[in-house]
Coordinates of C-alpha atoms and ligand atoms in Angstrom, one line a residue:
Chain A
M22 CA -19.7 22.4 -5.0
T23 CA -17.8 20.2 -7.9
S24 CA -18.0 21.1 -11.3
T25 CA -21.2 21.1 -13.4
S26 CA -20.3 19.0 -16.1
F27 CA -19.4 16.3 -13.8
D28 CA -22.5 14.8 -11.9
V29 CA -20.8 12.9 -9.0
E30 CA -24.2 11.8 -7.8
K31 CA -24.9 10.2 -11.0
I32 CA -21.7 8.3 -10.9
R33 CA -22.2 7.1 -7.3
K34 CA -25.1 5.2 -8.2
D35 CA -23.2 3.2 -10.7
F36 CA -21.4 2.0 -7.4
P37 CA -23.3 -0.6 -5.6
I38 CA -21.2 -0.1 -2.4
F39 CA -22.3 3.2 -1.6
S40 CA -25.9 2.4 -1.3
R41 CA -24.9 0.2 1.7
E42 CA -24.2 1.5 5.4
L43 CA -21.7 0.4 8.0
P44 CA -22.4 -1.2 11.4
D45 CA -24.5 1.3 13.6
G46 CA -25.5 3.4 10.8
R47 CA -22.4 5.2 10.1
P48 CA -22.4 6.3 6.4
L49 CA -19.3 5.1 4.4
V50 CA -16.9 7.7 3.4
Y51 CA -14.3 6.0 0.9
L52 CA -11.2 7.8 0.9
D53 CA -8.7 4.9 0.4
S54 CA -8.8 4.5 -3.6
G55 CA -5.1 4.6 -3.9
N56 CA -5.2 1.6 -2.0
S57 CA -8.0 -0.1 -4.0
S58 CA -10.7 1.5 -5.8
Q59 CA -14.4 0.3 -5.6
K60 CA -16.3 -1.4 -8.5
P61 CA -19.2 0.0 -10.8
N62 CA -22.1 -2.3 -12.2
Q63 CA -21.0 -1.9 -15.4
V64 CA -17.9 -4.0 -14.3
I65 CA -19.7 -6.1 -12.1
D66 CA -22.3 -7.1 -14.7
V67 CA -19.8 -8.0 -17.5
M68 CA -18.0 -10.5 -15.2
R69 CA -21.0 -11.7 -13.8
E70 CA -22.4 -12.3 -17.5
H71 CA -19.2 -14.1 -18.4
L72 CA -19.3 -16.4 -15.6
A73 CA -22.8 -17.1 -16.0
L74 CA -23.3 -17.5 -19.8
H75 CA -19.9 -17.7 -21.6
Y76 CA -17.3 -19.2 -19.4
S77 CA -14.7 -21.6 -20.3
N78 CA -11.0 -21.8 -21.0
V79 CA -9.3 -19.4 -23.5
G80 CA -7.0 -20.2 -26.4
R81 CA -7.2 -24.1 -26.1
A82 CA -11.0 -25.2 -26.3
M83 CA -12.5 -25.9 -29.7
H84 CA -15.9 -25.1 -28.8
V85 CA -18.3 -22.3 -28.8
L86 CA -17.7 -21.4 -25.1
G87 CA -14.2 -21.6 -25.7
A88 CA -14.4 -19.4 -28.9
E89 CA -16.8 -16.9 -26.9
S90 CA -14.1 -16.8 -23.9
T91 CA -11.5 -16.3 -25.9
D92 CA -13.0 -13.4 -28.0
A93 CA -13.8 -11.6 -24.8
Y94 CA -10.4 -12.5 -23.2
E95 CA -8.6 -11.2 -26.0
G96 CA -11.2 -8.4 -26.7
A97 CA -10.1 -7.0 -23.2
R98 CA -6.5 -6.8 -24.5
D99 CA -7.7 -4.7 -27.4
K100 CA -9.6 -2.6 -24.9
I101 CA -6.7 -2.0 -22.6
A102 CA -4.4 -1.4 -25.7
G103 CA -6.8 1.3 -26.7
F104 CA -6.9 2.8 -23.4
I105 CA -3.2 3.5 -23.0
G106 CA -2.6 4.1 -26.7
A107 CA -0.5 1.1 -27.3
P108 CA 0.7 1.0 -31.1
S109 CA -0.1 -2.9 -31.2
R110 CA -2.5 -5.0 -29.0
D111 CA 0.3 -7.6 -28.5
E112 CA 2.0 -5.4 -26.5
V113 CA -0.3 -5.8 -23.8
I114 CA 0.6 -8.7 -21.2
F115 CA -1.9 -9.4 -18.8
T116 CA -0.3 -10.2 -15.1
K117 CA -1.6 -10.7 -11.9
N118 CA -1.0 -6.9 -10.5
A119 CA 1.5 -4.4 -10.7
S120 CA 4.0 -6.2 -8.5
E121 CA 4.1 -9.2 -11.1
A122 CA 4.6 -7.0 -13.9
L123 CA 7.5 -5.4 -12.3
N124 CA 9.0 -8.8 -11.3
L125 CA 8.7 -10.0 -14.6
L126 CA 10.6 -7.1 -15.9
A127 CA 13.3 -7.5 -13.3
Y128 CA 13.7 -11.2 -14.0
S129 CA 14.1 -10.2 -17.8
F130 CA 17.7 -8.7 -16.7
G131 CA 20.7 -11.0 -16.1
N132 CA 19.0 -14.1 -17.4
P133 CA 21.9 -16.5 -18.5
A134 CA 19.7 -17.9 -21.4
N135 CA 19.4 -14.6 -22.8
T136 CA 22.2 -12.7 -24.5
D137 CA 20.3 -9.4 -25.7
P138 CA 22.9 -6.9 -24.6
R139 CA 19.9 -4.6 -23.3
F140 CA 19.1 -7.3 -21.0
T141 CA 22.5 -8.4 -19.6
I142 CA 23.4 -6.8 -16.4
G143 CA 26.5 -7.6 -13.9
P144 CA 28.9 -5.9 -11.7
G145 CA 29.4 -2.4 -12.6
D146 CA 26.1 -2.0 -13.9
E147 CA 23.4 0.2 -12.5
I148 CA 19.8 0.1 -11.9
V149 CA 18.1 3.4 -10.9
V150 CA 14.9 3.9 -8.9
S151 CA 13.9 6.8 -6.7
E152 CA 13.1 6.9 -3.0
M153 CA 9.4 7.4 -3.5
E154 CA 8.8 4.2 -4.8
H155 CA 6.4 1.7 -3.5
H156 CA 8.1 -1.5 -2.4
S157 CA 6.9 -3.4 -5.8
N158 CA 9.3 -0.9 -7.5
I159 CA 12.3 -1.3 -5.2
V160 CA 12.3 -4.8 -4.1
P161 CA 12.1 -6.6 -7.4
W162 CA 15.4 -4.4 -8.1
Q163 CA 17.0 -5.0 -5.0
M164 CA 16.6 -8.9 -5.8
L165 CA 18.0 -8.3 -9.4
A166 CA 20.9 -6.2 -8.0
Q167 CA 21.5 -9.3 -5.3
R168 CA 21.5 -11.9 -7.9
T169 CA 23.8 -10.1 -10.5
G170 CA 25.9 -8.0 -8.5
A171 CA 24.7 -4.9 -10.2
T172 CA 24.2 -1.3 -8.1
L173 CA 21.1 0.0 -7.2
K174 CA 21.1 3.8 -7.1
W175 CA 18.0 6.1 -6.5
F176 CA 16.9 9.8 -7.0
G177 CA 16.2 11.4 -3.7
V178 CA 12.7 13.4 -2.7
T179 CA 13.0 16.8 -1.9
D180 CA 11.5 18.3 1.4
E181 CA 8.5 19.5 -0.5
G182 CA 7.8 15.7 -1.8
R183 CA 9.3 16.1 -5.3
L184 CA 11.5 13.9 -7.3
D185 CA 15.1 15.0 -6.6
Y186 CA 15.9 14.7 -10.1
D187 CA 19.7 14.7 -10.9
P188 CA 20.1 13.7 -14.7
A189 CA 23.8 12.5 -14.0
L190 CA 22.4 9.8 -11.7
I191 CA 21.7 8.0 -15.0
T192 CA 25.2 7.2 -16.4
E193 CA 26.4 5.0 -19.4
R194 CA 26.5 2.1 -16.7
T195 CA 22.7 2.5 -16.2
K196 CA 20.7 -0.6 -17.9
I197 CA 17.4 0.5 -16.4
V198 CA 15.6 3.2 -14.7
S199 CA 12.2 2.4 -13.1
I200 CA 10.2 5.1 -11.4
T201 CA 6.8 5.9 -10.6
H202 CA 4.5 8.1 -12.6
Q203 CA 2.4 9.3 -9.4
S204 CA 3.6 8.7 -5.9
N205 CA 1.0 6.9 -4.0
V206 CA 2.1 8.7 -0.7
L207 CA 2.7 12.5 -2.0
G208 CA 0.3 12.6 -4.9
T209 CA 3.7 14.0 -6.9
V210 CA 3.6 13.5 -10.6
N211 CA 6.8 12.9 -11.8
P212 CA 8.5 14.5 -15.0
V213 CA 8.5 10.9 -16.5
A214 CA 9.0 12.2 -20.1
A215 CA 12.4 14.1 -19.1
V216 CA 13.7 11.2 -17.3
A217 CA 12.8 9.0 -20.3
A218 CA 14.8 11.4 -22.5
R219 CA 18.0 11.2 -20.2
A220 CA 17.7 7.5 -19.9
H221 CA 17.6 7.0 -23.7
E222 CA 20.4 9.3 -24.1
A223 CA 22.5 7.3 -21.7
G224 CA 21.5 4.1 -23.6
A225 CA 19.2 3.0 -20.6
L226 CA 15.9 1.5 -20.7
I227 CA 13.0 3.1 -18.9
A228 CA 10.0 1.4 -17.0
V229 CA 7.4 3.5 -15.6
D230 CA 5.0 2.6 -12.7
A231 CA 1.8 3.9 -13.7
S232 CA -0.4 2.2 -11.0
Q233 CA -1.4 5.7 -9.5
S234 CA -1.6 7.4 -12.9
V235 CA -3.6 5.3 -15.3
P236 CA -6.8 5.2 -13.0
H237 CA -6.9 9.1 -12.7
H238 CA -5.5 10.8 -15.9
P239 CA -5.5 10.0 -19.6
V240 CA -2.2 8.3 -19.9
N241 CA -0.8 7.5 -23.5
V242 CA 2.4 5.2 -23.6
A243 CA 3.6 6.4 -26.7
G244 CA 3.6 9.8 -25.5
L245 CA 5.4 9.0 -22.5
D246 CA 8.3 7.8 -24.3
A247 CA 8.6 5.1 -21.8
D248 CA 10.2 1.4 -22.7
F249 CA 7.6 -0.3 -20.2
V250 CA 4.6 0.7 -18.3
V251 CA 3.0 -1.3 -15.5
F252 CA -0.3 -0.8 -13.6
T253 CA -2.8 -2.7 -11.8
G254 CA -6.5 -3.4 -12.5
H255 CA -7.9 -3.0 -9.0
K256 CA -7.0 0.5 -8.6
M257 CA -9.1 1.6 -11.7
V258 CA -12.5 0.2 -10.8
G259 CA -11.5 -2.8 -11.9
P260 CA -11.1 -6.3 -10.0
S261 CA -8.2 -7.6 -8.5
G262 CA -6.1 -10.6 -9.8
I263 CA -5.3 -8.6 -13.1
G264 CA -2.4 -6.3 -13.9
V265 CA -0.8 -4.9 -17.1
L266 CA 2.5 -4.7 -18.5
W267 CA 3.1 -2.8 -21.6
G268 CA 6.4 -2.7 -23.4
R269 CA 7.8 -1.9 -26.6
G270 CA 7.3 -4.9 -29.0
E271 CA 11.0 -5.3 -30.0
L272 CA 11.7 -5.1 -26.6
L273 CA 9.2 -8.0 -25.3
E274 CA 10.6 -10.1 -28.4
A275 CA 13.9 -9.7 -26.9
M276 CA 13.1 -10.6 -23.5
P277 CA 13.4 -14.2 -22.0
P278 CA 10.2 -15.6 -21.0
F279 CA 9.5 -15.3 -17.3
L280 CA 7.0 -18.2 -16.2
G281 CA 7.0 -21.2 -18.0
G282 CA 3.9 -23.5 -18.8
G283 CA 0.8 -24.2 -20.9
E284 CA 0.1 -21.4 -23.3
M285 CA 3.5 -19.7 -23.6
I286 CA 4.8 -22.1 -25.9
E287 CA 5.0 -22.9 -29.5
A288 CA 6.6 -26.5 -29.5
V289 CA 7.8 -28.7 -26.4
W290 CA 10.3 -31.7 -26.5
M291 CA 11.6 -33.4 -23.6
D292 CA 14.8 -31.5 -23.5
R293 CA 13.8 -28.1 -24.7
S294 CA 10.8 -25.7 -26.0
T295 CA 10.4 -22.9 -28.1
Y296 CA 7.8 -20.2 -27.2
A297 CA 4.9 -18.4 -28.4
P298 CA 5.2 -15.0 -29.9
I299 CA 4.2 -12.0 -27.5
P300 CA 1.9 -11.5 -25.8
H301 CA 1.4 -15.2 -24.9
K302 CA 4.8 -15.9 -24.5
F303 CA 4.5 -14.1 -21.0
E304 CA 1.1 -15.5 -20.0
A305 CA 1.8 -19.1 -19.0
G306 CA -1.1 -21.2 -17.6
T307 CA -4.7 -20.6 -17.4
P308 CA -4.8 -16.6 -17.1
P309 CA -7.1 -14.6 -15.1
I310 CA -9.9 -14.6 -17.6
V311 CA -12.8 -13.3 -15.8
E312 CA -10.5 -10.6 -14.4
A313 CA -9.3 -9.4 -17.7
I314 CA -12.6 -8.8 -19.1
G315 CA -13.7 -7.1 -16.0
L316 CA -10.6 -4.8 -16.5
G317 CA -11.6 -4.3 -20.3
A318 CA -15.0 -3.4 -18.7
A319 CA -13.6 -0.9 -16.4
A320 CA -11.7 0.7 -19.2
D321 CA -14.8 1.2 -21.0
Y322 CA -16.4 2.7 -17.8
L323 CA -13.5 5.1 -17.6
T324 CA -13.6 6.1 -21.2
E325 CA -17.6 6.7 -21.0
V326 CA -17.3 8.9 -18.1
G327 CA -14.1 10.4 -19.7
L328 CA -10.6 10.5 -18.1
D329 CA -10.5 14.4 -18.7
A330 CA -13.7 14.6 -16.3
V331 CA -12.2 12.4 -13.9
E332 CA -9.0 14.4 -13.7
A333 CA -10.9 17.8 -13.1
H334 CA -13.3 16.5 -10.7
E335 CA -10.0 15.2 -8.7
R336 CA -8.2 18.5 -9.2
T337 CA -11.4 20.2 -7.5
L338 CA -11.4 17.8 -4.9
T339 CA -7.7 18.1 -4.1
A340 CA -7.9 21.8 -4.0
Y341 CA -10.6 21.6 -1.9
A342 CA -9.0 19.1 0.3
L343 CA -5.5 21.1 0.4
E344 CA -7.4 24.1 1.3
A345 CA -9.6 22.4 4.1
L346 CA -6.5 20.5 5.5
R347 CA -4.5 24.0 6.1
E348 CA -7.4 24.8 8.4
V349 CA -6.5 21.6 10.7
P350 CA -4.0 23.0 13.5
R351 CA -0.9 21.0 14.0
L352 CA -1.2 19.0 10.5
R353 CA 1.8 18.5 8.4
L354 CA 1.2 17.6 5.0
I355 CA 3.5 15.2 3.3
G356 CA 3.8 16.2 -0.5
P357 CA 3.2 19.2 -2.5
D358 CA 0.8 21.8 -1.2
T359 CA -0.1 23.2 -4.4
L360 CA -2.2 21.6 -7.3
E361 CA 0.9 21.6 -9.7
E362 CA 2.0 18.4 -10.9
R363 CA 0.0 16.5 -8.2
G364 CA -2.7 14.0 -8.2
A365 CA -5.4 13.6 -5.7
T366 CA -4.0 11.6 -2.7
V367 CA -3.1 13.6 0.5
S368 CA -0.8 12.3 3.2
F369 CA -0.2 14.0 6.3
T370 CA 0.6 13.7 10.0
L371 CA -0.8 15.3 13.1
E372 CA 1.4 16.3 15.6
G373 CA 1.5 13.7 19.0
I374 CA -1.0 11.3 17.3
H375 CA -0.4 8.2 15.7
P376 CA -1.8 7.3 12.1
H377 CA -3.2 4.4 13.7
D378 CA -5.2 6.0 16.0
V379 CA -6.4 8.6 13.5
G380 CA -7.5 5.9 11.2
Q381 CA -9.3 4.0 13.9
I382 CA -11.3 7.0 15.2
L383 CA -12.2 8.2 11.5
D384 CA -13.7 4.7 10.8
D385 CA -15.3 4.1 14.3
H386 CA -16.9 7.2 14.6
F387 CA -17.3 8.7 11.2
G388 CA -17.0 5.9 8.6
V389 CA -14.2 7.4 7.2
A390 CA -11.8 5.0 5.5
V391 CA -8.4 6.4 5.1
R392 CA -5.2 4.4 4.9
V393 CA -2.6 4.7 7.7
G394 CA 0.7 3.3 8.0
H395 CA 3.9 3.6 5.5
H396 CA 1.5 2.5 2.5
C397 CA 4.2 0.3 1.1
A398 CA 7.1 3.3 0.9
R399 CA 8.8 2.6 4.1
P400 CA 11.8 4.3 2.7
L401 CA 9.9 7.5 1.7
H402 CA 8.6 7.7 5.0
L403 CA 12.2 7.3 6.8
R404 CA 13.5 9.9 4.2
F405 CA 10.6 12.2 6.0
G406 CA 11.6 10.9 9.6
I407 CA 8.2 9.7 10.3
P408 CA 7.1 5.8 10.9
A409 CA 3.8 6.6 9.2
T410 CA 1.5 8.7 7.6
T411 CA -2.5 9.3 7.2
R412 CA -3.5 9.0 3.8
A413 CA -6.6 10.1 2.0
S414 CA -7.1 9.4 -1.7
F415 CA -9.7 10.6 -4.1
Y416 CA -11.7 9.2 -7.0
L417 CA -14.2 9.7 -9.5
Y418 CA -16.9 9.1 -7.1
N419 CA -15.9 11.1 -4.1
T420 CA -17.5 14.7 -2.9
T421 CA -16.4 17.6 -1.3
G422 CA -18.8 16.8 1.6
E423 CA -16.9 13.4 2.3
I424 CA -13.7 15.9 2.7
D425 CA -15.9 18.0 5.2
A426 CA -16.5 14.6 6.8
L427 CA -12.8 14.0 6.8
V428 CA -11.9 17.2 8.3
R429 CA -14.6 17.0 11.0
G430 CA -13.1 13.6 12.0
L431 CA -9.7 15.0 12.6
H432 CA -11.0 17.5 14.8
H433 CA -12.6 15.0 16.7
V434 CA -9.3 12.8 16.8
Q435 CA -7.5 16.0 18.1
K436 CA -10.1 16.4 20.9
V437 CA -10.0 12.8 22.0
F438 CA -6.1 13.2 22.1
A439 CA -5.9 17.0 23.5
Chain B
M18 CA -19.2 4.7 18.7
I19 CA -17.2 1.6 18.9
G20 CA -14.1 3.4 19.2
E21 CA -15.0 5.3 22.2
S22 CA -15.0 1.8 24.3
M23 CA -11.3 1.2 22.8
Y24 CA -9.8 4.7 23.7
Q25 CA -10.4 4.3 27.4
E26 CA -9.9 7.5 29.5
L27 CA -7.2 5.3 31.4
I28 CA -5.4 4.2 28.0
L29 CA -5.3 7.7 27.0
E30 CA -3.8 8.7 30.5
H31 CA -1.2 6.4 30.2
Y32 CA -0.4 7.5 26.4
K33 CA 0.0 11.0 27.6
H34 CA 1.8 10.3 30.9
P35 CA 3.9 7.2 30.3
Q36 CA 5.0 5.5 33.4
G37 CA 8.3 4.2 33.8
R38 CA 9.3 5.2 30.2
G39 CA 13.0 5.5 29.3
L40 CA 16.0 3.0 29.3
R41 CA 17.8 2.6 32.7
E42 CA 20.7 0.7 34.2
P43 CA 21.2 -1.9 35.5
Y44 CA 19.5 -4.5 33.5
D45 CA 19.8 -8.3 33.1
A46 CA 18.2 -8.5 29.6
E47 CA 17.4 -6.3 26.8
V48 CA 15.1 -7.0 23.8
H49 CA 14.0 -5.0 21.1
H50 CA 10.6 -6.0 19.2
V51 CA 8.6 -4.6 16.1
N52 CA 5.4 -5.2 14.6
P53 CA 5.9 -5.3 10.9
T54 CA 2.8 -4.3 9.8
C55 CA 2.8 -1.0 11.4
G56 CA 6.1 -0.5 12.4
D57 CA 5.6 0.0 15.9
E58 CA 8.6 -0.6 17.9
I59 CA 10.0 -1.2 21.9
T60 CA 13.2 -1.7 23.1
L61 CA 12.7 -3.1 26.8
R62 CA 14.9 -4.0 29.7
V63 CA 14.3 -6.0 32.6
K64 CA 16.2 -6.0 36.1
V65 CA 15.4 -9.0 38.2
G66 CA 16.5 -9.2 41.8
D67 CA 16.6 -11.7 44.8
A68 CA 13.9 -14.2 44.8
G69 CA 12.6 -13.3 41.3
K70 CA 11.4 -9.8 42.4
I71 CA 11.0 -7.6 39.3
L72 CA 13.4 -4.6 40.4
D73 CA 12.8 -2.6 37.1
V74 CA 11.2 -2.7 33.8
S75 CA 12.4 0.1 31.6
Y76 CA 11.6 0.7 27.9
E77 CA 11.7 3.2 24.8
G78 CA 9.4 2.9 21.9
Q79 CA 7.3 4.7 19.2
G80 CA 4.0 3.9 18.1
C81 CA 0.2 4.2 18.5
S82 CA -1.5 5.1 21.9
I83 CA -2.5 1.5 22.5
S84 CA 1.1 0.2 21.8
Q85 CA 2.6 2.9 24.1
A86 CA -0.2 3.1 26.7
A87 CA 0.1 -1.1 26.9
A88 CA 3.9 -0.5 27.8
S89 CA 3.1 2.0 30.8
V90 CA 0.7 -0.2 32.2
L91 CA 2.9 -3.1 31.9
H92 CA 5.7 -1.1 33.8
E93 CA 3.2 -0.5 36.8
L94 CA 1.7 -3.9 36.9
T95 CA 5.1 -5.7 36.8
T96 CA 7.7 -3.5 39.1
G97 CA 7.5 -4.7 42.3
S98 CA 6.0 -8.3 41.9
T99 CA 7.7 -11.8 41.1
V100 CA 8.4 -13.0 37.9
E101 CA 6.0 -15.9 38.3
E102 CA 3.3 -13.5 39.3
T103 CA 3.9 -11.1 36.5
L104 CA 4.1 -14.0 34.0
S105 CA 0.2 -15.2 35.3
V106 CA -0.7 -11.5 34.6
V107 CA 0.9 -11.6 30.7
D108 CA -1.1 -14.8 30.1
E109 CA -4.1 -13.6 31.3
F110 CA -3.8 -10.4 29.2
T111 CA -2.8 -12.4 26.2
R112 CA -5.9 -14.5 26.9
L113 CA -7.9 -11.2 26.9
M114 CA -6.4 -9.9 24.0
Q115 CA -6.8 -13.2 21.7
G116 CA -10.6 -13.5 23.0
R117 CA -12.2 -11.2 20.1
G118 CA -13.8 -9.5 22.7
K119 CA -15.8 -12.3 23.7
I120 CA -13.9 -13.0 27.2
E121 CA -14.5 -11.5 30.4
A122 CA -11.4 -10.0 31.8
D123 CA -10.3 -11.0 35.4
E124 CA -9.8 -7.6 36.7
E125 CA -8.2 -9.2 39.9
V126 CA -5.4 -10.3 37.9
L127 CA -5.2 -7.4 35.3
G128 CA -5.8 -4.4 37.4
D129 CA -5.8 -1.2 35.0
A130 CA -5.1 -3.7 32.1
V131 CA -8.5 -4.3 31.9
A132 CA -8.9 -1.0 30.2
F133 CA -7.6 -2.6 27.1
A134 CA -10.7 -5.1 26.7
G135 CA -12.2 -3.1 23.9
V136 CA -8.9 -3.6 21.8
A137 CA -9.7 -7.1 21.6
K138 CA -12.4 -6.5 19.2
F139 CA -10.2 -4.9 16.7
P140 CA -7.8 -7.9 15.3
A141 CA -6.0 -5.2 13.8
R142 CA -4.9 -3.6 16.9
V143 CA -4.7 -6.5 19.3
K144 CA -0.6 -6.9 18.2
C145 CA -0.1 -3.0 19.1
A146 CA -1.3 -4.2 23.0
L147 CA 0.7 -7.2 23.1
L148 CA 3.9 -5.6 21.6
S149 CA 5.4 -4.7 24.9
W150 CA 3.9 -7.5 26.9
M151 CA 5.6 -10.1 24.6
A152 CA 9.0 -8.2 24.7
Y153 CA 8.4 -8.3 28.4
K154 CA 7.9 -12.2 28.4
D155 CA 11.0 -12.6 26.2
A156 CA 13.4 -10.4 28.1
V157 CA 12.2 -12.2 31.4
V158 CA 12.7 -15.4 29.7
R159 CA 16.4 -14.4 28.7
S160 CA 17.3 -13.0 32.2
A161 CA 16.7 -16.4 33.4
E162 CA 19.0 -18.0 30.6
R163 CA 21.9 -16.0 32.1
Ligands
LIG507 C1 2.6 3.1 -7.3 C2 2.0 1.7 -6.9 N1 2.9 0.6 -7.3 C3 2.6 -0.3 -7.1 C4 1.4 -0.9 -6.4 C5 1.4 -2.3 -6.3 O1 0.2 -2.6 -6.9 P1 -0.6 -4.6 -6.7 O2 -0.3 -4.5 -5.2 O3 -1.8 -4.5 -7.5 O4 0.5 -5.2 -7.6 C6 0.8 0.2 -6.2 C7 -0.5 -0.3 -5.2 O5 -0.3 -0.9 -4.0 C8 1.6 1.4 -6.0 O6 0.7 2.3 -5.3

């Protein structure tokens, strides 16, 4: 059923998890990649080999293993820079995940030790986010507002699940706009370039949470016109424990360090320190070495498969799913019901049936793994007047047959609760 | 088909036709409990009469079938009994729920609540079943403090 240029069965063979069964012989139908993706052998093998044969600390060890480990770690930075089209490899900062990257950024503002006017903030200044953000792109900004007396504002979301974009919300008092590239609940892809243009016109900086876009579409940070882009390794067939903050070099240089410690310094006296140049200024302590190397392998893997092909495959799946879900009675889609500007994440409610019951029965009877709840986007659910949704999210290894299994499961759920 | 054992007919019945639902006057204590991991919530009131007799347990809430059915069963089992009797039912129910599916339920004590035995095998859902029961315990304690 899926496009001929893309051999999904071949892809699935790269992912050892698809060769296992669930208890009671249920097949695994993994529709939860928006939460975290599965890992191919190409990533697992690179990580295993590094641990087995090349491992030592990076940056500071004057021996063969130290050099090999450093080369591999810094090589991963090169790969990520290439993967997202970063003008310079030094603009790629490794973090623990997207959440840490966003916190790093939020803590760069209103730091009394930093006087660069782009990063000063106080009462009267504004931070702009949207109602469809993941908690990771809301809470750090709330905390910044609390610390500094700045005002947090947000774009709303339309009934259709689109960004209710009002350029006038961004004013000359706005210091930073931080919005998601693709919603982790609605699947909506936001007009980031337009928002970035408006932010820059107003003299504000713009950050893009690309956690749900970088794994699925070719993303070029220069093309987005953003100042900062964050994403997380575990959603893009890479390991957990590694994320990325990309920022424009001159901004990263102007920002104060976030965490202090080894490797982020230039020189230390008892009463003061000077800091290493970027990227190391933001990478205090021993980094997640093997995870970064695994992320580099993940970028290689996705490049090898081709993100255009991944995107096209996901589009086929999304079209198929939207069509199939339309046939399920009393199902309410939360998010756009067309393919326009949307990714492969489909959330919905079934009238009279709580998503936890939906998820439980799908898992127990059909081995269908979906996510149920508010998906770390509680304000968005409040906006739609619902406590929770069921979310199916697709990736390169999913098939239309798995969507059929989901739909069969939903019919069964409705039978149980009829 | 593990799931079938969790969604017992009796649970589904209580979910579809909840007993004693709605907040009523008079009451001695009102509590509001939430399960932050899934957003299930319940507001629960108790009215205690002479000799510690539970005259009414009224509630309003939202959540999954397990949490809502558990509140309905709680209402049935507690109304008309004494505080002391009901607290021992709560204890037995808690023990069953926290037993990871390895505990034999005491049907004498639990009555209809034994239908929830299957839930104990799903750690993520135990809190759903316990939500209203913990709220009840809290409300009874508070009513005694008055
Ligand atoms: C849109 C979005 N932003 C941020 C995050 C946070 O990612 P992490 O938990 O890896 O920090 C997620 C995923 O959970 C997400 O979907």
